Amino acid sequence: MTQSVALLRSRAQEEAGRFPALLARAEQLAGNILLGEHGRRRSGMGDDFWQYRPMRPGDSLRWVDWRRSAKGDDQFVREREWQVAQSVQLWVDPGASLRFNSTKDLPTKADRARLIALATAVLLIRGGERVGLTGWDLPPRRGETQVLRLAEMLSQEGEADYSEPEARGIIPNARALFVSDFLSDLAPIEAALTKAADRNVRGVLLQVLDPSEESFPFQGRTIFESVGKSLAHETLKAGELRDRYLQRLAERKDRLEALCRLTGWQFHCHHTDQSAQAALLWLYRALDGGHG
């Protein structure tokens, strides 16, 4: 047994060595979010005692605390702290389009997306939640080792410019977080959220954009090229495209917000020149909102 624990610890440390920067920054960011000591305690079927309550119709006799009940005429049940059947699944877009930053002073969209997603996972796991990825590669689990696995998986990059949300393996009644720039075809996004809603899954779409993608500061001759080099467009009058671009971006955000309202999700747009901590706090509260 001791050998198995030592082997697991050794493997975990070896894995962590592959992505120390992301993991360290996520741990630091999560540590800046101050949580009340009992802020997440709720009655349920976990392992820790929560409170006594009178027995109600439908309660099993095995839940009765006979020692407490012997003090009076009523039977009392030991309620447990809420810990079970609460899973959060993440999808962080691995597409090349997120590896964009308009200046060297800003993080790439991918860097910010991974940081916020992993810091969210750290907070949730330390709050007793199960966290994993959508799909089949990393099911929701608890524990610090799961944080290491998440850091490793989230550090992987895709080759295509755009990726479709992974909606397979979503657990019924779970919560979910999809992080992307959501600048690709919206049909797969709509399909994924519809599938999630059919399983009573609620969650958050977090759109991560570079500030230049909001302001479109381009003028004159400009070559627009995707990060993965699969798309390119040259214009001599980039400034004339600004109004049409901004209109289409606004329409896209409206569609994403409408889709979230329809499926019971929430939408939030974050810019890479904004505070990651503020985005994390909003996101954590949004994911926790249905269980307060």
CSV table of C-alpha atoms in Angstrom, one decimal:
chain,number,residue,atom,x,y,z
A,1,MET,CA,0.0,0.0,0.0
A,2,THR,CA,2.8,2.4,1.0
A,3,GLN,CA,4.6,1.6,-2.3
A,4,SER,CA,1.5,2.3,-4.3
A,5,VAL,CA,1.0,5.7,-2.6
A,6,ALA,CA,4.7,6.5,-3.2
A,7,LEU,CA,4.4,5.5,-6.9
A,8,LEU,CA,1.3,7.6,-7.3
A,9,ARG,CA,2.9,10.6,-5.7
A,10,SER,CA,6.0,10.2,-7.9
A,11,ARG,CA,3.9,10.0,-11.0
A,12,ALA,CA,1.9,13.0,-10.0
A,13,GLN,CA,5.1,15.0,-9.4
A,14,GLU,CA,6.4,13.9,-12.8
A,15,GLU,CA,3.2,15.0,-14.5
A,16,ALA,CA,3.3,18.3,-12.7
A,17,GLY,CA,6.8,19.0,-14.0
A,18,ARG,CA,5.4,19.1,-17.5
A,19,PHE,CA,3.1,22.1,-16.9
A,20,PRO,CA,4.4,23.9,-13.8
A,21,ALA,CA,3.8,27.5,-15.0
A,22,LEU,CA,0.1,27.0,-15.8
A,23,LEU,CA,-0.5,25.0,-12.6
A,24,ALA,CA,1.3,27.5,-10.4
A,25,ARG,CA,-0.5,30.5,-11.8
A,26,ALA,CA,-3.9,28.7,-11.5
A,27,GLU,CA,-3.1,27.8,-7.9
A,28,GLN,CA,-2.1,31.4,-7.1
A,29,LEU,CA,-5.2,32.9,-8.9
A,30,ALA,CA,-7.5,30.5,-7.0
A,31,GLY,CA,-5.8,31.4,-3.8
A,32,ASN,CA,-6.8,35.0,-4.2
A,33,ILE,CA,-10.5,34.2,-4.1
A,34,LEU,CA,-11.5,34.3,-0.5
A,35,LEU,CA,-14.2,31.8,0.4
A,36,GLY,CA,-16.0,31.6,3.7
A,37,GLU,CA,-15.0,28.6,5.8
A,38,HIS,CA,-18.6,27.2,5.6
A,39,GLY,CA,-19.6,28.9,2.4
A,40,ARG,CA,-20.3,25.7,0.5
A,41,ARG,CA,-21.7,23.5,3.2
A,42,ARG,CA,-25.2,22.2,2.4
A,43,SER,CA,-27.4,19.4,3.6
A,44,GLY,CA,-27.3,16.2,1.5
A,45,MET,CA,-25.7,12.8,1.5
A,46,GLY,CA,-22.0,13.4,2.0
A,47,ASP,CA,-19.7,12.0,4.7
A,48,ASP,CA,-19.7,14.9,7.2
A,49,PHE,CA,-22.4,15.5,9.8
A,50,TRP,CA,-24.5,18.5,9.1
A,51,GLN,CA,-27.6,18.7,11.4
A,52,TYR,CA,-30.4,16.7,13.0
A,53,ARG,CA,-33.9,17.1,11.6
A,54,PRO,CA,-37.2,15.3,12.4
A,55,MET,CA,-37.9,12.2,10.4
A,56,ARG,CA,-40.2,12.9,7.4
A,57,PRO,CA,-42.4,10.5,5.2
A,58,GLY,CA,-40.1,8.8,2.7
A,59,ASP,CA,-37.0,8.8,5.0
A,60,SER,CA,-35.3,5.4,5.4
A,61,LEU,CA,-35.1,3.9,8.9
A,62,ARG,CA,-31.4,3.5,8.4
A,63,TRP,CA,-31.0,7.3,8.4
A,64,VAL,CA,-32.5,7.6,11.9
A,65,ASP,CA,-30.1,8.5,14.8
A,66,TRP,CA,-31.6,6.3,17.5
A,67,ARG,CA,-29.4,7.8,20.3
A,68,ARG,CA,-30.7,11.3,19.5
A,69,SER,CA,-34.3,10.1,19.0
A,70,ALA,CA,-34.2,8.3,22.4
A,71,LYS,CA,-34.1,11.7,24.1
A,72,GLY,CA,-37.8,12.4,23.2
A,73,ASP,CA,-40.8,11.1,21.4
A,74,ASP,CA,-39.8,12.1,17.9
A,75,GLN,CA,-37.4,10.3,15.6
A,76,PHE,CA,-34.5,12.3,14.2
A,77,VAL,CA,-32.4,11.9,11.0
A,78,ARG,CA,-28.8,12.8,10.7
A,79,GLU,CA,-28.5,15.0,7.6
A,80,ARG,CA,-25.1,15.0,5.9
A,81,GLU,CA,-23.1,17.8,4.3
A,82,TRP,CA,-23.8,18.2,0.6
A,83,GLN,CA,-21.1,16.4,-1.3
A,84,VAL,CA,-22.5,13.8,-3.7
A,85,ALA,CA,-23.7,13.8,-7.4
A,86,GLN,CA,-22.3,17.3,-8.1
A,87,SER,CA,-20.0,17.2,-11.1
A,88,VAL,CA,-18.7,20.0,-13.2
A,89,GLN,CA,-17.3,19.3,-16.7
A,90,LEU,CA,-15.1,21.6,-18.7
A,91,TRP,CA,-14.5,22.1,-22.4
A,92,VAL,CA,-11.7,24.6,-23.2
A,93,ASP,CA,-11.2,25.2,-26.9
A,94,PRO,CA,-7.9,23.8,-28.1
A,95,GLY,CA,-8.2,25.4,-31.5
A,96,ALA,CA,-5.3,27.5,-33.0
A,97,SER,CA,-7.5,30.6,-33.2
A,98,LEU,CA,-7.1,31.0,-29.5
A,99,ARG,CA,-3.3,31.2,-29.8
A,100,PHE,CA,-3.7,34.9,-30.8
A,101,ASN,CA,-2.6,38.0,-29.0
A,102,SER,CA,-2.5,41.5,-30.6
A,103,THR,CA,0.6,42.6,-28.7
A,104,LYS,CA,3.4,40.8,-26.8
A,105,ASP,CA,2.2,42.6,-23.6
A,106,LEU,CA,-1.1,40.6,-23.6
A,107,PRO,CA,-1.5,36.9,-23.0
A,108,THR,CA,-2.9,34.8,-25.8
A,109,LYS,CA,-6.6,33.9,-25.6
A,110,ALA,CA,-5.6,30.3,-25.0
A,111,ASP,CA,-3.3,31.1,-22.1
A,112,ARG,CA,-6.1,33.1,-20.4
A,113,ALA,CA,-8.8,30.5,-21.2
A,114,ARG,CA,-6.7,27.7,-19.7
A,115,LEU,CA,-5.7,29.8,-16.6
A,116,ILE,CA,-9.3,30.7,-15.7
A,117,ALA,CA,-10.6,27.2,-16.4
A,118,LEU,CA,-8.0,25.5,-14.3
A,119,ALA,CA,-8.3,28.0,-11.5
A,120,THR,CA,-12.0,27.4,-11.5
A,121,ALA,CA,-11.3,23.6,-11.3
A,122,VAL,CA,-9.0,24.2,-8.3
A,123,LEU,CA,-11.7,26.2,-6.4
A,124,LEU,CA,-14.4,23.6,-7.2
A,125,ILE,CA,-12.3,20.6,-6.3
A,126,ARG,CA,-11.2,22.2,-3.0
A,127,GLY,CA,-14.9,22.9,-2.3
A,128,GLY,CA,-15.7,19.2,-2.6
A,129,GLU,CA,-16.8,19.0,-6.2
A,130,ARG,CA,-16.0,16.5,-8.9
A,131,VAL,CA,-14.4,18.2,-11.9
A,132,GLY,CA,-13.4,16.7,-15.2
A,133,LEU,CA,-13.6,17.3,-19.0
A,134,THR,CA,-16.4,16.7,-21.4
A,135,GLY,CA,-15.9,13.6,-23.5
A,136,TRP,CA,-14.4,10.4,-22.2
A,137,ASP,CA,-10.7,11.2,-21.5
A,138,LEU,CA,-11.0,12.6,-18.0
A,139,PRO,CA,-14.3,11.9,-16.1
A,140,PRO,CA,-15.1,14.1,-13.1
A,141,ARG,CA,-13.2,13.2,-9.9
A,142,ARG,CA,-12.1,14.9,-6.7
A,143,GLY,CA,-8.6,15.4,-5.3
A,144,GLU,CA,-5.4,17.1,-6.0
A,145,THR,CA,-4.3,14.5,-8.4
A,146,GLN,CA,-7.3,15.4,-10.6
A,147,VAL,CA,-6.0,19.0,-10.7
A,148,LEU,CA,-2.7,17.7,-12.1
A,149,ARG,CA,-4.5,15.6,-14.7
A,150,LEU,CA,-6.6,18.6,-15.7
A,151,ALA,CA,-3.5,20.8,-16.0
A,152,GLU,CA,-1.9,18.3,-18.3
A,153,MET,CA,-5.0,17.8,-20.5
A,154,LEU,CA,-5.6,21.6,-20.7
A,155,SER,CA,-2.0,22.2,-21.8
A,156,GLN,CA,-2.6,20.2,-25.0
A,157,GLU,CA,-3.1,22.2,-28.2
A,158,GLY,CA,-5.0,21.4,-31.4
A,159,GLU,CA,-3.9,21.9,-34.9
A,160,ALA,CA,-7.1,23.1,-36.6
A,161,ASP,CA,-8.0,26.8,-36.4
A,162,TYR,CA,-11.4,26.1,-34.8
A,163,SER,CA,-12.7,23.3,-32.7
A,164,GLU,CA,-16.2,22.2,-32.0
A,165,PRO,CA,-17.5,21.9,-28.4
A,166,GLU,CA,-17.1,18.3,-27.1
A,167,ALA,CA,-20.6,17.4,-25.8
A,168,ARG,CA,-20.1,13.6,-25.5
A,169,GLY,CA,-20.1,12.1,-22.0
A,170,ILE,CA,-21.9,15.0,-20.3
A,171,ILE,CA,-23.4,13.6,-17.1
A,172,PRO,CA,-27.1,14.3,-16.6
A,173,ASN,CA,-27.9,17.0,-14.0
A,174,ALA,CA,-24.2,18.1,-13.9
A,175,ARG,CA,-22.9,21.6,-14.6
A,176,ALA,CA,-20.6,22.6,-17.4
A,177,LEU,CA,-18.2,25.3,-18.5
A,178,PHE,CA,-17.3,25.9,-22.2
A,179,VAL,CA,-14.5,28.4,-22.8
A,180,SER,CA,-13.7,29.6,-26.3
A,181,ASP,CA,-13.6,32.7,-28.5
A,182,PHE,CA,-16.7,31.3,-30.1
A,183,LEU,CA,-15.8,32.9,-33.4
A,184,SER,CA,-16.4,29.7,-35.5
A,185,ASP,CA,-19.6,28.3,-36.8
A,186,LEU,CA,-22.3,28.6,-34.2
A,187,ALA,CA,-24.2,25.4,-35.3
A,188,PRO,CA,-22.0,23.0,-33.3
A,189,ILE,CA,-22.3,25.3,-30.2
A,190,GLU,CA,-26.0,25.3,-30.5
A,191,ALA,CA,-26.1,21.5,-30.9
A,192,ALA,CA,-23.8,21.0,-27.8
A,193,LEU,CA,-25.9,23.3,-25.6
A,194,THR,CA,-29.2,21.7,-26.8
A,195,LYS,CA,-27.8,18.3,-26.0
A,196,ALA,CA,-26.7,19.5,-22.5
A,197,ALA,CA,-30.1,21.1,-21.8
A,198,ASP,CA,-31.8,17.8,-22.8
A,199,ARG,CA,-29.8,16.2,-20.0
A,200,ASN,CA,-30.7,19.0,-17.5
A,201,VAL,CA,-27.2,20.3,-17.6
A,202,ARG,CA,-26.7,24.0,-16.8
A,203,GLY,CA,-23.5,25.9,-17.2
A,204,VAL,CA,-21.6,28.9,-18.5
A,205,LEU,CA,-20.3,30.0,-21.9
A,206,LEU,CA,-17.2,32.1,-21.3
A,207,GLN,CA,-16.1,33.9,-24.4
A,208,VAL,CA,-12.5,35.0,-24.3
A,209,LEU,CA,-11.5,37.8,-26.8
A,210,ASP,CA,-8.4,39.9,-27.4
A,211,PRO,CA,-9.2,43.6,-27.1
A,212,SER,CA,-8.3,44.2,-30.7
A,213,GLU,CA,-11.1,41.8,-31.7
A,214,GLU,CA,-13.6,44.2,-29.9
A,215,SER,CA,-12.2,47.5,-31.3
A,216,PHE,CA,-11.0,46.5,-34.8
A,217,PRO,CA,-8.2,49.2,-34.9
A,218,PHE,CA,-7.1,48.3,-38.4
A,219,GLN,CA,-6.6,50.9,-41.2
A,220,GLY,CA,-5.3,50.8,-44.8
A,221,ARG,CA,-3.7,47.8,-46.4
A,222,THR,CA,-4.1,44.8,-44.0
A,223,ILE,CA,-3.7,41.1,-44.4
A,224,PHE,CA,-5.9,39.1,-42.0
A,225,GLU,CA,-4.7,35.6,-41.5
A,226,SER,CA,-5.8,32.9,-39.2
A,227,VAL,CA,-3.3,31.5,-36.7
A,228,GLY,CA,-3.4,28.1,-38.3
A,229,LYS,CA,-2.8,29.7,-41.8
A,230,SER,CA,-5.9,28.1,-43.2
A,231,LEU,CA,-7.7,31.4,-43.8
A,232,ALA,CA,-6.4,34.7,-45.2
A,233,HIS,CA,-8.0,37.9,-46.5
A,234,GLU,CA,-6.2,41.0,-47.8
A,235,THR,CA,-7.8,44.4,-48.1
A,236,LEU,CA,-6.6,47.9,-49.0
A,237,LYS,CA,-9.2,49.6,-46.9
A,238,ALA,CA,-9.4,47.8,-43.6
A,239,GLY,CA,-11.1,50.8,-41.9
A,240,GLU,CA,-14.1,50.4,-44.2
A,241,LEU,CA,-14.7,46.9,-42.7
A,242,ARG,CA,-14.9,48.1,-39.2
A,243,ASP,CA,-18.6,48.9,-38.9
A,244,ARG,CA,-19.6,45.7,-40.6
A,245,TYR,CA,-17.3,43.6,-38.4
A,246,LEU,CA,-18.5,45.2,-35.2
A,247,GLN,CA,-22.1,44.7,-36.2
A,248,ARG,CA,-21.5,41.0,-36.9
A,249,LEU,CA,-19.6,40.6,-33.6
A,250,ALA,CA,-22.5,42.2,-31.7
A,251,GLU,CA,-25.0,39.9,-33.5
A,252,ARG,CA,-22.9,36.8,-32.6
A,253,LYS,CA,-22.8,37.8,-28.9
A,254,ASP,CA,-26.6,38.4,-29.1
A,255,ARG,CA,-27.1,34.9,-30.5
A,256,LEU,CA,-24.9,33.3,-27.8
A,257,GLU,CA,-26.8,35.1,-25.1
A,258,ALA,CA,-30.1,34.1,-26.6
A,259,LEU,CA,-28.9,30.5,-26.8
A,260,CYS,CA,-27.9,30.6,-23.1
A,261,ARG,CA,-31.2,32.0,-22.1
A,262,LEU,CA,-33.0,29.3,-24.0
A,263,THR,CA,-31.0,26.5,-22.5
A,264,GLY,CA,-30.7,27.8,-19.0
A,265,TRP,CA,-27.0,28.7,-19.3
A,266,GLN,CA,-25.2,31.9,-18.6
A,267,PHE,CA,-23.0,34.0,-20.9
A,268,HIS,CA,-20.0,36.1,-20.1
A,269,CYS,CA,-17.4,37.8,-22.3
A,270,HIS,CA,-13.9,38.3,-21.0
A,271,HIS,CA,-11.1,40.3,-22.6
A,272,THR,CA,-7.5,39.4,-22.1
A,273,ASP,CA,-6.5,42.9,-21.0
A,274,GLN,CA,-9.0,42.6,-18.1
A,275,SER,CA,-8.4,41.1,-14.7
A,276,ALA,CA,-8.4,37.3,-14.7
A,277,GLN,CA,-9.3,37.3,-11.0
A,278,ALA,CA,-12.5,39.3,-11.6
A,279,ALA,CA,-13.5,36.8,-14.4
A,280,LEU,CA,-12.7,33.8,-12.1
A,281,LEU,CA,-14.9,35.2,-9.3
A,282,TRP,CA,-17.8,35.9,-11.6
A,283,LEU,CA,-17.4,32.4,-13.1
A,284,TYR,CA,-17.2,30.6,-9.8
A,285,ARG,CA,-20.3,32.4,-8.5
A,286,ALA,CA,-22.2,31.6,-11.7
A,287,LEU,CA,-21.4,27.9,-11.5
A,288,ASP,CA,-22.3,27.8,-7.9
A,289,GLY,CA,-25.5,29.8,-8.3
A,290,GLY,CA,-27.8,26.9,-8.7
A,291,HIS,CA,-26.7,25.4,-5.4
A,292,GLY,CA,-26.7,28.3,-3.0
